[in-house]
XYZ file of N, CA and C in Angstrom:
528
model
N 1.451 -9.548 -4.282
C 0.846 -9.247 -3.167
C 1.167 -10.752 -2.307
N 1.738 -10.574 -0.918
C 1.926 -11.908 -0.268
C 1.706 -11.091 1.166
N 0.502 -11.469 1.543
C 0.209 -10.581 2.596
C 0.595 -11.095 4.079
N 0.688 -12.472 4.168
C 1.500 -13.308 4.955
C 2.781 -12.815 5.196
N 3.756 -12.635 4.270
C 4.965 -11.900 4.463
C 5.002 -10.514 4.322
N 4.037 -9.936 4.378
C 3.959 -8.293 4.348
C 4.679 -7.758 3.175
N 4.472 -8.408 2.223
C 4.823 -7.892 0.678
C 3.897 -7.367 -0.271
N 4.362 -6.061 -0.684
C 3.498 -5.597 -1.402
C 4.374 -4.766 -2.609
N 4.566 -5.374 -3.911
C 5.231 -4.775 -5.095
C 4.435 -4.370 -6.178
N 4.922 -3.415 -6.777
C 4.370 -2.935 -7.865
C 5.435 -3.540 -9.203
N 4.942 -4.622 -10.053
C 6.328 -4.659 -11.052
C 7.530 -4.940 -10.483
N 7.301 -5.709 -9.391
C 9.027 -6.111 -8.583
C 9.533 -5.126 -7.974
N 8.784 -3.764 -7.770
C 9.325 -2.767 -6.872
C 8.689 -2.693 -5.513
N 9.071 -2.767 -4.347
C 8.649 -2.623 -3.116
C 7.823 -1.314 -3.043
N 6.609 -1.611 -2.755
C 5.642 -0.294 -2.495
C 6.323 0.727 -1.628
N 7.236 0.500 -0.622
C 7.979 1.287 0.368
C 8.943 1.975 -0.392
N 9.576 1.681 -1.301
C 10.407 2.347 -2.368
C 9.793 3.394 -3.117
N 8.699 3.040 -3.876
C 7.938 3.876 -4.659
C 7.560 4.703 -3.830
N 6.700 4.612 -2.720
C 6.277 5.689 -1.899
C 7.218 6.583 -1.288
N 8.508 6.375 -0.990
C 9.418 7.277 -0.624
C 10.238 7.943 -1.915
N 10.193 7.481 -2.854
C 11.098 8.092 -3.949
C 10.015 8.659 -5.162
N 9.036 8.394 -5.420
C 8.352 8.315 -6.682
C 7.144 9.250 -6.787
N 6.700 9.736 -7.597
C 5.317 10.439 -7.772
C 4.458 9.554 -8.437
N 3.269 9.895 -8.102
C 2.138 8.996 -8.645
C 2.258 8.705 -10.064
N 2.660 9.986 -11.116
C 2.737 9.669 -12.281
C 3.680 8.765 -12.792
N 4.888 8.749 -11.711
C 5.912 7.681 -12.400
C 5.307 6.022 -12.135
N 4.610 6.030 -11.173
C 4.067 4.572 -10.691
C 3.039 4.377 -11.632
N 2.108 5.322 -12.313
C 1.104 5.014 -13.334
C 2.125 4.552 -14.429
N 3.095 5.293 -14.661
C 3.815 4.919 -15.980
C 4.411 3.498 -15.993
N 4.643 3.069 -14.564
C 5.537 1.727 -14.251
C 4.558 0.706 -14.483
N 3.158 1.106 -13.885
C 2.116 0.004 -14.039
C 1.501 -0.294 -15.439
N 1.889 0.727 -16.244
C 1.362 0.573 -17.529
C 2.440 0.292 -18.815
N 3.631 0.697 -18.378
C 4.888 0.128 -19.523
C 5.773 -0.590 -18.551
N 5.772 -1.093 -17.586
C 6.557 -2.386 -17.011
C 7.482 -1.859 -16.342
N 8.087 -0.385 -16.540
C 9.429 -0.174 -15.855
C 8.900 1.489 -15.613
N 10.081 1.821 -14.530
C 10.112 3.278 -14.203
C 10.412 4.108 -15.256
N 10.189 5.351 -15.604
C 10.525 5.996 -16.699
C 11.864 6.659 -16.439
N 12.723 6.921 -17.538
C 13.732 7.662 -17.490
C 13.308 9.156 -17.291
N 14.263 9.973 -17.347
C 13.711 11.337 -16.921
C 12.988 11.982 -17.958
N 13.534 11.815 -19.195
C 13.055 12.313 -20.522
C 11.816 11.649 -20.818
N 11.464 10.328 -20.476
C 10.198 9.421 -20.797
C 8.945 10.301 -19.642
N 9.689 10.306 -18.410
C 8.582 10.831 -17.441
C 8.237 12.255 -17.898
N 9.187 13.221 -17.989
C 8.836 14.761 -18.792
C 7.833 14.484 -19.561
N 8.013 13.723 -20.753
C 6.972 13.625 -21.915
C 5.748 13.003 -21.418
N 5.775 12.146 -20.720
C 4.525 11.384 -20.025
C 3.777 12.388 -19.322
N 4.448 13.241 -18.350
C 3.814 13.960 -17.540
C 3.083 15.283 -18.532
N 4.047 15.777 -19.297
C 3.538 16.892 -20.210
C 2.015 16.438 -20.943
N 2.032 14.856 -21.519
C 0.950 14.510 -22.112
C -0.106 14.430 -21.321
N -0.066 13.851 -20.015
C -1.057 13.679 -19.098
C -1.866 14.770 -18.536
N -0.929 15.885 -18.351
C -1.418 17.404 -17.860
C -2.049 17.808 -18.931
N -1.884 17.688 -20.166
C -2.413 18.421 -21.342
C -3.931 18.055 -21.347
N -4.301 16.995 -20.577
C -5.472 16.360 -20.670
C -6.147 16.463 -19.552
N -5.797 17.464 -18.691
C -6.667 17.833 -17.427
C -8.069 18.615 -17.721
N -8.043 19.114 -18.796
C -9.103 20.215 -19.008
C -10.286 19.212 -19.454
N -11.490 19.338 -19.012
C -12.904 18.802 -19.274
C -13.331 19.389 -20.778
N -13.901 18.279 -21.504
C -14.691 18.765 -22.479
C -15.873 19.724 -21.919
N -16.577 20.737 -22.580
C -17.445 21.667 -22.164
C -18.525 20.748 -21.779
N -19.219 19.915 -22.855
C -20.286 19.253 -22.724
C -20.365 18.408 -21.620
N -19.104 17.877 -21.206
C -19.026 16.979 -20.053
C -19.424 17.491 -18.801
N -18.561 18.855 -18.771
C -18.770 19.727 -17.642
C -20.444 20.072 -17.529
N -20.956 20.417 -18.492
C -22.333 20.828 -18.600
C -23.333 19.567 -17.970
N -22.836 18.343 -18.488
C -23.686 17.164 -18.007
C -23.395 16.813 -16.638
N -22.228 17.217 -16.071
C -22.095 17.130 -14.522
C -22.940 18.110 -13.704
N -23.293 19.085 -14.228
C -24.090 20.019 -13.530
C -25.470 19.565 -13.561
N -25.949 18.766 -14.336
C -27.304 18.195 -14.346
C -27.619 17.132 -13.089
N -26.565 16.991 -12.539
C -26.820 15.888 -11.455
C -27.601 16.530 -10.206
N -28.493 15.801 -9.523
C -29.087 16.490 -8.401
C -27.773 17.050 -7.484
N -28.324 18.255 -6.583
C -27.358 18.685 -5.597
C -27.009 17.552 -4.769
N -27.452 16.566 -4.361
C -27.337 15.729 -3.238
C -26.586 14.263 -3.922
N -26.505 14.375 -5.135
C -25.739 12.898 -5.899
C -24.442 12.681 -5.159
N -24.356 11.335 -5.023
C -22.948 10.847 -4.321
C -21.915 11.009 -5.670
N -20.733 11.688 -4.967
C -19.606 11.772 -6.069
C -19.147 10.695 -6.597
N -19.303 9.266 -6.435
C -18.760 8.196 -7.067
C -19.487 7.817 -8.259
N -21.141 8.155 -7.829
C -22.008 7.887 -8.804
C -21.660 8.872 -9.929
N -21.368 10.279 -9.748
C -21.085 11.060 -10.729
C -19.731 10.827 -11.430
N -18.825 10.339 -10.910
C -17.585 9.965 -11.466
C -17.742 8.967 -12.333
N -18.416 7.909 -12.241
C -18.686 6.661 -12.836
C -19.591 6.943 -14.194
N -20.545 7.974 -14.137
C -21.463 8.315 -14.908
C -20.659 9.117 -16.133
N -19.762 10.152 -15.260
C -19.108 11.129 -16.138
C -18.180 10.245 -17.164
N -17.463 9.548 -16.510
C -16.655 8.431 -17.021
C -17.005 7.620 -18.266
N -18.171 7.363 -18.133
C -19.034 6.583 -19.308
C -19.558 7.632 -20.099
N -19.834 8.821 -19.886
C -20.125 9.927 -21.108
C -18.862 10.073 -21.542
N -17.667 10.117 -21.054
C -16.597 10.849 -21.361
C -15.924 9.734 -22.535
N -16.402 8.567 -22.440
C -16.302 7.450 -23.512
C -16.938 7.693 -24.786
N -17.915 8.522 -24.811
C -18.364 8.941 -26.017
C -18.164 10.160 -26.931
N -17.084 10.728 -26.336
C -16.590 11.807 -26.753
C -15.402 11.630 -27.751
N -14.898 10.616 -27.960
C -13.884 10.414 -28.570
C -14.088 9.138 -29.732
N -15.123 9.415 -30.835
C -15.259 8.447 -31.516
C -14.343 7.452 -32.447
N -13.154 8.361 -32.364
C -12.104 7.585 -33.087
C -11.321 6.780 -32.453
N -11.617 6.581 -31.198
C -11.267 5.507 -30.226
C -11.959 4.452 -29.783
N -13.165 4.573 -30.386
C -14.417 3.534 -30.171
C -14.465 2.380 -30.845
N -13.951 1.099 -30.547
C -14.039 -0.061 -31.528
C -15.335 -0.239 -32.064
N -16.322 0.079 -31.240
C -18.037 -0.101 -31.765
C -18.080 0.557 -33.035
N -17.557 1.798 -33.110
C -17.509 2.705 -34.202
C -16.574 2.458 -35.155
N -15.502 1.985 -34.972
C -14.382 1.802 -35.893
C -14.172 0.373 -36.021
N -13.148 -0.096 -36.004
C -12.971 -1.571 -36.042
C -12.014 -2.176 -35.015
N -11.678 -3.340 -34.711
C -10.827 -3.862 -33.755
C -9.378 -3.392 -34.039
N -9.230 -3.042 -35.450
C -7.801 -2.570 -35.467
C -7.284 -1.165 -34.542
N -8.248 -0.635 -34.078
C -7.732 0.399 -33.270
C -6.913 -0.077 -32.082
N -6.925 -1.226 -31.762
C -6.284 -1.946 -30.526
C -4.723 -2.275 -30.931
N -4.336 -2.022 -32.097
C -3.189 -2.235 -32.856
C -2.654 -0.909 -32.993
N -3.432 0.391 -32.643
C -2.788 1.678 -32.838
C -2.307 2.154 -31.705
N -0.870 1.986 -31.351
C -0.407 2.498 -30.256
C -0.136 3.845 -29.790
N -0.357 4.722 -30.771
C -0.307 6.241 -30.707
C -1.677 6.571 -30.150
N -2.747 5.655 -30.797
C -4.128 6.085 -30.158
C -4.244 5.410 -28.693
N -3.854 4.351 -28.536
C -4.091 3.975 -27.394
C -3.492 4.695 -26.138
N -2.169 5.270 -26.435
C -1.396 6.062 -25.574
C -2.254 7.437 -25.203
N -2.811 7.900 -26.439
C -3.687 9.146 -26.153
C -4.867 8.880 -25.352
N -5.558 7.590 -25.375
C -6.513 7.161 -24.543
C -6.102 7.219 -23.060
N -4.845 6.536 -23.103
C -4.083 6.577 -21.515
C -4.001 8.216 -20.990
N -3.534 9.093 -21.808
C -3.358 10.040 -21.323
C -4.726 10.908 -20.884
N -5.330 10.824 -21.759
C -6.719 11.323 -21.841
C -7.470 10.816 -20.181
N -7.670 9.495 -20.233
C -8.125 9.066 -18.998
C -7.273 9.285 -17.616
N -6.186 9.531 -17.722
C -5.299 9.745 -16.398
C -5.277 11.208 -16.430
N -5.369 11.984 -17.120
C -5.543 13.465 -17.079
C -6.992 13.783 -16.598
N -7.902 13.304 -17.142
C -9.133 13.852 -17.192
C -9.892 13.326 -15.549
N -9.569 12.104 -15.069
C -10.028 11.559 -14.160
C -10.133 12.529 -12.719
N -9.159 13.095 -12.440
C -8.862 14.320 -11.355
C -9.647 15.134 -11.683
N -9.912 15.891 -12.640
C -10.894 16.822 -12.871
C -12.353 16.372 -12.570
N -12.543 15.163 -13.135
C -14.061 14.666 -13.058
C -14.099 14.207 -11.487
N -13.248 13.881 -10.867
C -13.153 13.537 -9.282
C -13.517 14.948 -8.466
N -12.755 15.994 -8.785
C -12.965 17.234 -8.190
C -14.290 17.999 -8.381
N -14.556 17.908 -9.874
C -15.892 18.466 -10.176
C -17.208 17.836 -9.351
N -17.253 16.310 -9.212
C -17.842 15.632 -8.332
C -18.044 16.067 -7.024
N -16.872 16.147 -6.274
C -16.819 16.551 -4.985
C -17.376 17.999 -4.824
N -16.914 19.063 -5.629
C -17.349 20.187 -5.613
C -18.803 20.462 -5.837
N -19.504 19.812 -6.872
C -20.912 19.552 -7.229
C -21.517 19.578 -5.596
N -21.119 18.181 -5.075
C -21.780 17.929 -3.903
C -21.923 18.736 -2.744
N -20.771 19.617 -3.052
C -20.561 20.773 -1.602
C -21.165 22.144 -2.364
N -21.767 22.149 -3.309
C -22.495 23.282 -3.934
C -21.552 24.402 -4.401
N -20.160 24.100 -4.765
C -19.587 25.255 -5.154
C -19.211 24.992 -6.787
N -18.895 26.082 -7.374
C -18.423 25.887 -8.611
C -17.168 25.035 -9.071
N -17.155 24.676 -10.218
C -16.184 23.815 -10.568
C -14.915 24.776 -10.931
N -13.507 23.968 -10.489
C -12.516 25.107 -10.888
C -11.565 24.532 -11.998
N -11.080 25.100 -12.741
C -10.279 24.546 -13.795
C -8.782 24.270 -13.571
N -8.329 23.283 -14.194
C -6.810 22.776 -13.680
C -6.115 23.753 -13.617
N -5.143 23.985 -12.527
C -4.137 24.896 -12.448
C -2.909 24.615 -13.244
N -2.153 25.796 -13.955
C -1.030 25.425 -14.770
C 0.105 25.788 -13.869
N 0.987 24.915 -14.206
C 2.334 25.129 -13.701
C 2.510 24.184 -12.452
N 1.557 23.481 -12.177
C 1.719 22.513 -10.702
C 1.782 21.200 -11.634
N 1.991 20.430 -10.480
C 2.093 18.786 -10.812
C 0.523 18.062 -10.667
N 0.660 16.994 -11.021
C -0.679 16.188 -11.111
C -1.307 16.417 -9.623
N -0.827 15.707 -8.445
C -1.476 16.075 -7.531
C -1.868 17.192 -6.573
N -0.904 18.512 -6.911
C -1.137 19.712 -6.657
C -2.208 20.218 -7.289
N -2.316 19.757 -8.844
C -3.449 20.440 -9.651
C -4.950 19.814 -9.052
N -4.716 18.509 -8.945
C -5.829 17.841 -8.298
C -6.467 18.558 -6.951
N -5.499 18.992 -6.017
C -5.834 19.505 -4.697
C -6.412 20.798 -4.872
N -5.847 21.641 -5.769
C -6.481 23.237 -6.115
C -7.657 23.064 -6.555
N -7.831 22.020 -7.426
C -9.523 21.908 -8.036
C -10.255 21.645 -6.825
N -10.015 21.022 -5.855
C -10.928 20.537 -4.936
C -11.146 21.525 -4.217
N -10.303 22.452 -3.768
C -10.227 23.654 -2.637
C -10.297 25.319 -3.032
N -9.731 25.451 -4.158
C -9.793 26.850 -4.566
C -10.995 27.683 -4.347
N -10.823 28.781 -3.511
C -12.113 29.430 -3.354
C -12.248 30.924 -4.275
N -11.330 30.965 -5.250
C -11.343 32.368 -5.875
C -9.823 32.686 -6.142
N -9.061 32.490 -5.369
C -7.667 32.943 -5.496
C -6.715 31.858 -6.374
N -6.265 32.545 -7.772
C -5.629 31.587 -8.454
C -4.056 31.196 -7.924
N -3.647 32.127 -6.838
C -2.559 31.704 -6.505
C -2.308 30.684 -5.397
N -3.308 30.105 -5.074
C -3.310 29.221 -4.083
C -2.414 28.072 -4.531
N -1.775 27.350 -3.401
C -0.752 26.398 -3.659
C -1.148 25.249 -2.334
N -1.257 24.068 -2.962
C -1.442 23.286 -1.430
C -0.075 23.270 -0.592
N -0.830 22.967 0.559
C 0.620 22.465 1.509
C 1.358 21.404 1.058
N 2.882 21.402 1.186
C 3.441 20.246 0.511
C 3.359 18.988 1.538
N 2.908 19.082 2.723
C 2.619 17.809 3.549
C 1.486 17.309 2.916
N 0.437 17.919 2.710
C -0.886 17.531 2.440
C -0.610 16.877 0.519
N 0.266 17.622 0.020
C 0.343 16.847 -1.479
C 1.128 15.805 -1.233
N 2.066 15.624 -0.351
C 2.736 14.373 -0.127
C 1.864 13.451 0.053
N 0.925 13.567 1.295
C 0.196 12.610 1.678
C -0.847 12.046 0.416
N -1.229 12.901 -0.181
C -2.078 12.293 -1.234
C -1.385 11.823 -2.599
N -0.133 12.267 -2.636
C 0.903 11.383 -3.543
C 0.928 9.883 -3.112
N 1.045 9.739 -1.989
C 1.099 8.307 -1.227
C -0.150 7.830 -1.309
N -1.350 8.224 -0.824
C -2.506 7.439 -1.104
C -2.999 7.220 -2.409
N -2.619 7.921 -3.583
C -2.738 7.560 -4.928
C -1.709 6.364 -5.457
N -0.584 6.388 -4.680
C 0.540 5.516 -5.030
C -0.223 4.092 -4.589
N -0.728 4.046 -3.195
C -1.315 3.058 -2.444
C -2.228 2.625 -3.056
N -3.445 3.312 -3.821
C -4.396 2.817 -4.562
C -4.129 2.680 -5.994
N -3.005 2.645 -6.363
C -2.751 2.673 -7.959
C -3.248 1.149 -8.364
């Protein structure tokens, strides 16, 4: 970041280039791994992240215990803290520090967090507006799945408007 010169880059790539040509999950990959993914890497990454969009039932039930007027951000923070208790194999306090050397486990935790955060966020929002939670949509991208979880009112065939999906993709990239 160089605000005076108007420069914002992620790993040396101008944000304008990423905003025009990339999906959020590509940018997430870039930030974690240091380079944009190849097509094969991206397909694998997306598959793994999307596989982890479903919430553990206990976590969903926990979220339902919040007051009707609980702030969604407080719910999200609390749910993520509770989420950290669900995978004891990845908890260094319960295992040993050697788990930090287990690349496969670290990657699984990354998939879990990126995949689950939008479901938790959508549930927090829907809780606040007094609506039931929606399950992640199958066959859609990351942003589209999030938007469906936010707004679906019973129709399984709902698809977000492409302009809205593009705007949310940009928003996610800018806040990455």
